[in-house]
Amino acid sequence: MEVLLYTILTLCVLGVLAAVILYFVAQKFRVEEDPRIDEVEKMLPGANCGGCGFAGCRGMADALVKRDDISELFCPVGGSDCMKAVAAYLGKAAAEKQPEVATVRCGGTCEKRPRTNEFNGAKSCAVAASLYVGETGCAFGCLGFGDCVAACAFDAIHMNPQTGLPEVDPDKCTACGACVKACPKMVIELRKKWPKNRAVYVSCVSKDKGAVVMKACKAGCIGCGKCEKVCAFGAITIANNLAYIDPQKCKLCRKCVNECPTGAIKLVGMDPLPKEPKAPAAPKAAPAEKAAPAAKETPKATQAAAPVEKAAAAPAPKAAPAAKEPNHES
Amino acid sequence: MKTFPMGGVHPSENKLSSARAIEVLPLPEVVNIPLAQHIGAPAVAKVAKGDKVLTGQLIAEAGSFMSANIHSPISGTVTAVDLVPNGQGLRQMMITIKREGDDWAEGIDRSATLVKECNLSAQEIIARIKAAGIVGMGGATFPTHVKLSIPAGKKAECVIINGVECEPYLTSDHRTMLEHGEELVVGVTILMKAVGGEKAYIGIENNKPDAIAHLSKIVAAYKGIEVVPLKVRYPQGGEKQLIAAVTGRQVPPPPALPIDVGAVVCNASTTFAVYQAVQKGMPLIQRVVTITGKSLKEPKNLLTRMGTPVSTLIAAAGGLPENTGKVINGGPMMGRAMVNLDSPVTKGCSGITVMSEHDARRHEASQCIKCAKCVAACPMGLEPYYLSKMTQKKNWDEVEARMITSCIECGCCQSTCPAYLPLLDWIRLGKQTTMGRIRARAAAAAPRK
């Protein structure tokens, strides 16, 4: 009993002694820190994903408080709302960016893009990309080993075993850009997020010539330029045998979707435009179209005007702020 | 018997074609010549579509000092200078030539007569080697004229000829040493003159007793050249391993080079090519390629023009067997699996190995049990299991501190791993990434100076 008593007493004395020492040490070596950093950190989402360029939210909060000009800092997870709240608290002007979503720009599913060999090495896209072209004939497309899935901190991207391609869950995706960095083929792009997760994009990144693409993949962009011609907003450009739809200029009119001969232009969250009667024969009619492009295109536009307008009506009001946003940035 | 001090393995040798004399492969009808078939800057094409070229004519010029000339291996018409898939399926700039007849450029002596005397100065020899576009033919494809240009303040004490051919299956250097021994030894004297070395060693593993005996007999008549028999051990053909085995000297970690310990290493086939370039004016347009594999009907050694499709070689060896699982450009240890058999033979291609489905398949990988077999096997004294793990964790600072750039990618670690882990796959990625980071740092530091 006595031993027990002495033990407890000794420990208590030691504890008190240590507490006193620690108190004075803490006073002496106290690091002055702006209390606002803690407050700002609380406002940030706390995902520590690194999407802002800092190692974690604390680093971002520190920079937000210390820098006078925070227009270059942006939290992709919290988005504009979060940045606005932080800016209001700090009395600074925040950057404003439209919401974005990671988009996998490869349509080379198992059926469309036949396997030509089997990769037997370490199951990683980075390893496969450093060694050779990949399991298919396409040197640009998705390798399918899921480096992007491993990189995602939000469980927002998953491999679809049916297609062999990754799929993004737009509701979970925070556009932090981790998958974009992880992909050695640079297949994933952060694109403007439309309401109801609508999207129109070219689901191919192959810069090969049309004939080479056709041989490797049935869903690839062959750079024919039909979409570029049909686009009324100048949103589509062709470079290096590859079409690209500028998400800032695109109005989701969907005309290009029907025009694409390989189905490389993907439409998400919307019904395609009703096909015109002559649509099935379109590829054959191509030479005739070439002969009189102007004459053909005008009636096409008027014919399609009604459905287009209906379609355009829905996204139009939402497209308006989108059009403004670039102004904010500049 | 001499060998290198650290690590190494002894895989089954499988030298199936060592007794087969070199055969001349008939001239190909179409060749594809990659502009980048050496380390360094790609060559710059000197011909365009429609041009007529002669055999041995310069068709692409070295893009910088660290680059090599390329000559036409056949005579005919250039049909394209375009992107063509290489063995790995990646598109690469290549010159395509369609053959018409067999007309040679002037100044090339094609006779077999031995020319022993060489009265050129060191500069002239190096200039001829540079003009002939010779690169290391053991697989690393380092431009030979760069290797022979000794930097100021350094001195080459000895030339080491690499006749080790430690890679299983391959026999092209072995056959070259046997059938072109005299020329090879003259090549050694030329190399000694070029670098100003007094001494030369020809390192040969003792699984090639015929080559050791043959060359020993020839070098008896020359001063300062010695044949060094070596114990069979992979990767003895690695430059640093060979220097350690022959001279006992250790090359310090990068950026140190073999010349820092006074050695210049040259492959046996390269030495023969040097003889041909300097004495006969013959550019590097052909090489001996071993076409081998247990399932092949006739493994053999073929004197092949550069740019010949690999499929032609396979056809000459009896065709591709049905159960083929892998065709490898090179040997099974360091070679690269090919996805495109129409890709061309290049300057660094010493062999084509055909593996059956059963032999080619890797075992299912399990967990690392920290047995450290890979550490014991690494000839560079690295820790492969750790480098592989740290690469997977993207800890680039750590892999750089642990000397990942010293890795010679020999594959000893992976071949010895009882858990069948793809160690080299990861380390190669880590090495590439680290080299990229070092280059980026250097580029960022440069403008400040």
Coordinates of N, CA, C and O in Angstrom, one line a residue, chain B residues 386-447:
Chain B
Y386 N 13.5 -1.4 -52.4 CA 13.2 -0.1 -51.8 C 13.0 0.9 -52.9 O 12.0 1.7 -52.8
L387 N 13.8 0.9 -53.9 CA 13.6 1.8 -55.0 C 12.3 1.6 -55.7 O 11.6 2.5 -56.1
S388 N 11.9 0.3 -55.9 CA 10.7 0.0 -56.5 C 9.5 0.5 -55.7 O 8.6 1.1 -56.2
K389 N 9.6 0.3 -54.4 CA 8.5 0.7 -53.5 C 8.4 2.3 -53.4 O 7.3 2.8 -53.5
M390 N 9.5 2.9 -53.3 CA 9.5 4.4 -53.3 C 9.0 5.0 -54.6 O 8.4 6.1 -54.6
T391 N 9.3 4.3 -55.7 CA 8.8 4.8 -57.0 C 7.3 4.7 -57.0 O 6.6 5.6 -57.4
Q392 N 6.8 3.6 -56.4 CA 5.3 3.4 -56.4 C 4.7 4.5 -55.5 O 3.6 4.9 -55.7
K393 N 5.4 4.9 -54.5 CA 4.9 6.0 -53.6 C 5.3 7.4 -54.1 O 5.0 8.4 -53.4
K394 N 5.9 7.4 -55.3 CA 6.3 8.7 -55.9 C 7.2 9.6 -55.0 O 7.1 10.8 -55.0
N395 N 8.0 8.9 -54.2 CA 8.9 9.6 -53.4 C 10.2 9.9 -54.1 O 11.2 9.3 -53.9
W396 N 10.2 10.9 -55.0 CA 11.3 11.1 -56.0 C 12.5 11.5 -55.3 O 13.6 11.2 -55.7
D397 N 12.4 12.3 -54.2 CA 13.6 12.8 -53.5 C 14.4 11.6 -52.9 O 15.6 11.5 -53.0
E398 N 13.6 10.6 -52.4 CA 14.2 9.5 -51.8 C 14.9 8.6 -52.8 O 16.1 8.2 -52.6
V399 N 14.3 8.3 -53.9 CA 14.9 7.5 -54.9 C 16.2 8.1 -55.5 O 17.1 7.4 -55.8
E400 N 16.1 9.4 -55.6 CA 17.3 10.1 -56.1 C 18.5 10.0 -55.1 O 19.6 9.8 -55.5
A401 N 18.1 10.2 -53.8 CA 19.2 10.1 -52.8 C 19.7 8.7 -52.8 O 20.9 8.5 -52.4
R402 N 18.9 7.7 -53.1 CA 19.4 6.3 -53.1 C 19.9 5.8 -54.4 O 19.9 4.7 -54.8
M403 N 20.4 6.8 -55.2 CA 21.2 6.6 -56.4 C 20.4 5.7 -57.5 O 21.0 4.9 -58.1
I404 N 19.1 6.1 -57.7 CA 18.4 5.3 -58.7 C 19.0 5.5 -60.1 O 18.9 4.6 -61.0
T405 N 19.7 6.6 -60.3 CA 20.2 6.9 -61.6 C 21.4 6.0 -61.9 O 21.9 5.9 -63.0
S406 N 22.0 5.3 -60.9 CA 23.1 4.4 -61.1 C 22.6 3.0 -61.7 O 23.4 2.3 -62.2
C407 N 21.3 2.8 -61.6 CA 20.7 1.5 -62.1 C 21.1 1.3 -63.6 O 20.9 2.2 -64.4
I408 N 21.6 0.1 -63.9 CA 21.9 -0.2 -65.3 C 20.8 -1.0 -66.0 O 21.0 -1.4 -67.1
E409 N 19.7 -1.2 -65.3 CA 18.6 -1.9 -65.9 C 18.9 -3.3 -66.4 O 18.4 -3.7 -67.4
C410 N 19.8 -4.0 -65.6 CA 20.2 -5.3 -66.1 C 19.1 -6.4 -65.8 O 19.1 -7.4 -66.4
G411 N 18.3 -6.1 -64.8 CA 17.2 -7.0 -64.5 C 17.5 -8.2 -63.6 O 16.7 -9.1 -63.4
C412 N 18.7 -8.1 -63.0 CA 19.1 -9.2 -62.0 C 18.1 -9.3 -60.9 O 17.7 -10.4 -60.4
C413 N 17.7 -8.1 -60.4 CA 16.8 -8.1 -59.2 C 15.5 -8.8 -59.5 O 15.0 -9.6 -58.8
Q414 N 14.9 -8.4 -60.7 CA 13.6 -9.0 -61.0 C 13.7 -10.5 -61.3 O 12.8 -11.3 -61.0
S415 N 14.9 -10.9 -61.9 CA 15.0 -12.3 -62.2 C 15.2 -13.2 -61.0 O 14.9 -14.4 -61.0
T416 N 15.7 -12.6 -59.9 CA 16.0 -13.3 -58.7 C 14.9 -13.3 -57.7 O 14.9 -14.0 -56.7
C417 N 13.9 -12.4 -57.9 CA 12.9 -12.2 -56.9 C 12.0 -13.4 -56.7 O 11.3 -13.9 -57.7
P418 N 11.9 -14.0 -55.5 CA 11.1 -15.2 -55.3 C 9.6 -14.8 -55.3 O 8.8 -15.7 -55.4
A419 N 9.3 -13.6 -55.1 CA 7.9 -13.2 -55.1 C 7.4 -12.7 -56.5 O 6.3 -12.3 -56.7
Y420 N 8.3 -12.8 -57.5 CA 8.1 -12.4 -58.9 C 7.6 -11.0 -59.0 O 6.7 -10.6 -59.8
L421 N 8.1 -10.1 -58.2 CA 7.7 -8.7 -58.2 C 8.3 -8.0 -59.5 O 9.4 -8.3 -59.8
P422 N 7.5 -7.1 -60.1 CA 8.1 -6.4 -61.3 C 9.0 -5.3 -60.8 O 8.7 -4.1 -61.1
L423 N 10.1 -5.6 -60.2 CA 10.9 -4.6 -59.6 C 11.5 -3.6 -60.7 O 11.4 -2.4 -60.5
L424 N 12.0 -4.2 -61.8 CA 12.7 -3.4 -62.8 C 11.7 -2.5 -63.5 O 12.0 -1.3 -63.8
D425 N 10.4 -2.9 -63.7 CA 9.4 -2.1 -64.3 C 9.3 -0.8 -63.5 O 9.3 0.3 -64.1
W426 N 9.2 -0.9 -62.2 CA 9.1 0.3 -61.4 C 10.3 1.1 -61.4 O 10.3 2.4 -61.5
I427 N 11.5 0.4 -61.2 CA 12.7 1.2 -61.1 C 13.0 1.9 -62.4 O 13.5 3.1 -62.3
R428 N 12.7 1.3 -63.5 CA 13.0 2.0 -64.8 C 12.1 3.3 -64.8 O 12.6 4.3 -65.3
L429 N 10.9 3.2 -64.4 CA 10.0 4.4 -64.4 C 10.6 5.4 -63.4 O 10.7 6.6 -63.8
G430 N 11.0 5.0 -62.2 CA 11.6 5.9 -61.3 C 12.9 6.6 -61.8 O 13.1 7.8 -61.6
K431 N 13.7 5.8 -62.5 CA 14.9 6.3 -63.1 C 14.6 7.4 -64.1 O 15.2 8.5 -64.1
Q432 N 13.6 7.0 -65.0 CA 13.2 8.0 -66.0 C 12.7 9.3 -65.4 O 13.1 10.4 -65.8
T433 N 11.9 9.2 -64.4 CA 11.3 10.4 -63.8 C 12.4 11.2 -63.1 O 12.4 12.4 -63.2
T434 N 13.3 10.5 -62.4 CA 14.4 11.2 -61.7 C 15.3 11.9 -62.7 O 15.7 13.0 -62.4
M435 N 15.6 11.2 -63.8 CA 16.5 11.9 -64.8 C 15.8 13.1 -65.3 O 16.4 14.2 -65.5
G436 N 14.5 13.0 -65.5 CA 13.7 14.2 -66.0 C 13.7 15.3 -65.0 O 13.9 16.5 -65.4
R437 N 13.6 15.0 -63.7 CA 13.7 16.0 -62.7 C 15.1 16.7 -62.6 O 15.2 17.9 -62.4
I438 N 16.1 15.8 -62.8 CA 17.5 16.4 -62.8 C 17.7 17.4 -63.9 O 18.2 18.5 -63.8
R439 N 17.2 16.9 -65.1 CA 17.3 17.8 -66.3 C 16.5 19.1 -66.1 O 17.0 20.2 -66.5
A440 N 15.3 19.0 -65.5 CA 14.5 20.2 -65.3 C 15.2 21.1 -64.4 O 15.1 22.3 -64.6
R441 N 15.8 20.6 -63.3 CA 16.5 21.4 -62.4 C 17.7 22.1 -63.1 O 17.9 23.3 -62.8
A442 N 18.4 21.4 -63.9 CA 19.5 22.0 -64.6 C 19.0 23.1 -65.5 O 19.7 24.1 -65.6
A443 N 17.9 22.8 -66.2 CA 17.4 23.8 -67.1 C 16.9 25.1 -66.4 O 17.1 26.2 -66.8
A444 N 16.4 24.9 -65.2 CA 15.9 26.0 -64.4 C 17.1 26.8 -63.8 O 17.0 28.0 -63.7
A445 N 18.2 26.1 -63.6 CA 19.4 26.8 -63.0 C 20.2 27.5 -64.1 O 20.9 28.4 -63.8
A446 N 20.1 27.0 -65.3 CA 20.9 27.5 -66.4 C 20.8 29.1 -66.6 O 21.8 29.7 -66.7
P447 N 19.5 29.6 -66.8 CA 19.4 31.0 -67.1 C 20.1 32.0 -66.1 O 20.5 33.0 -66.4

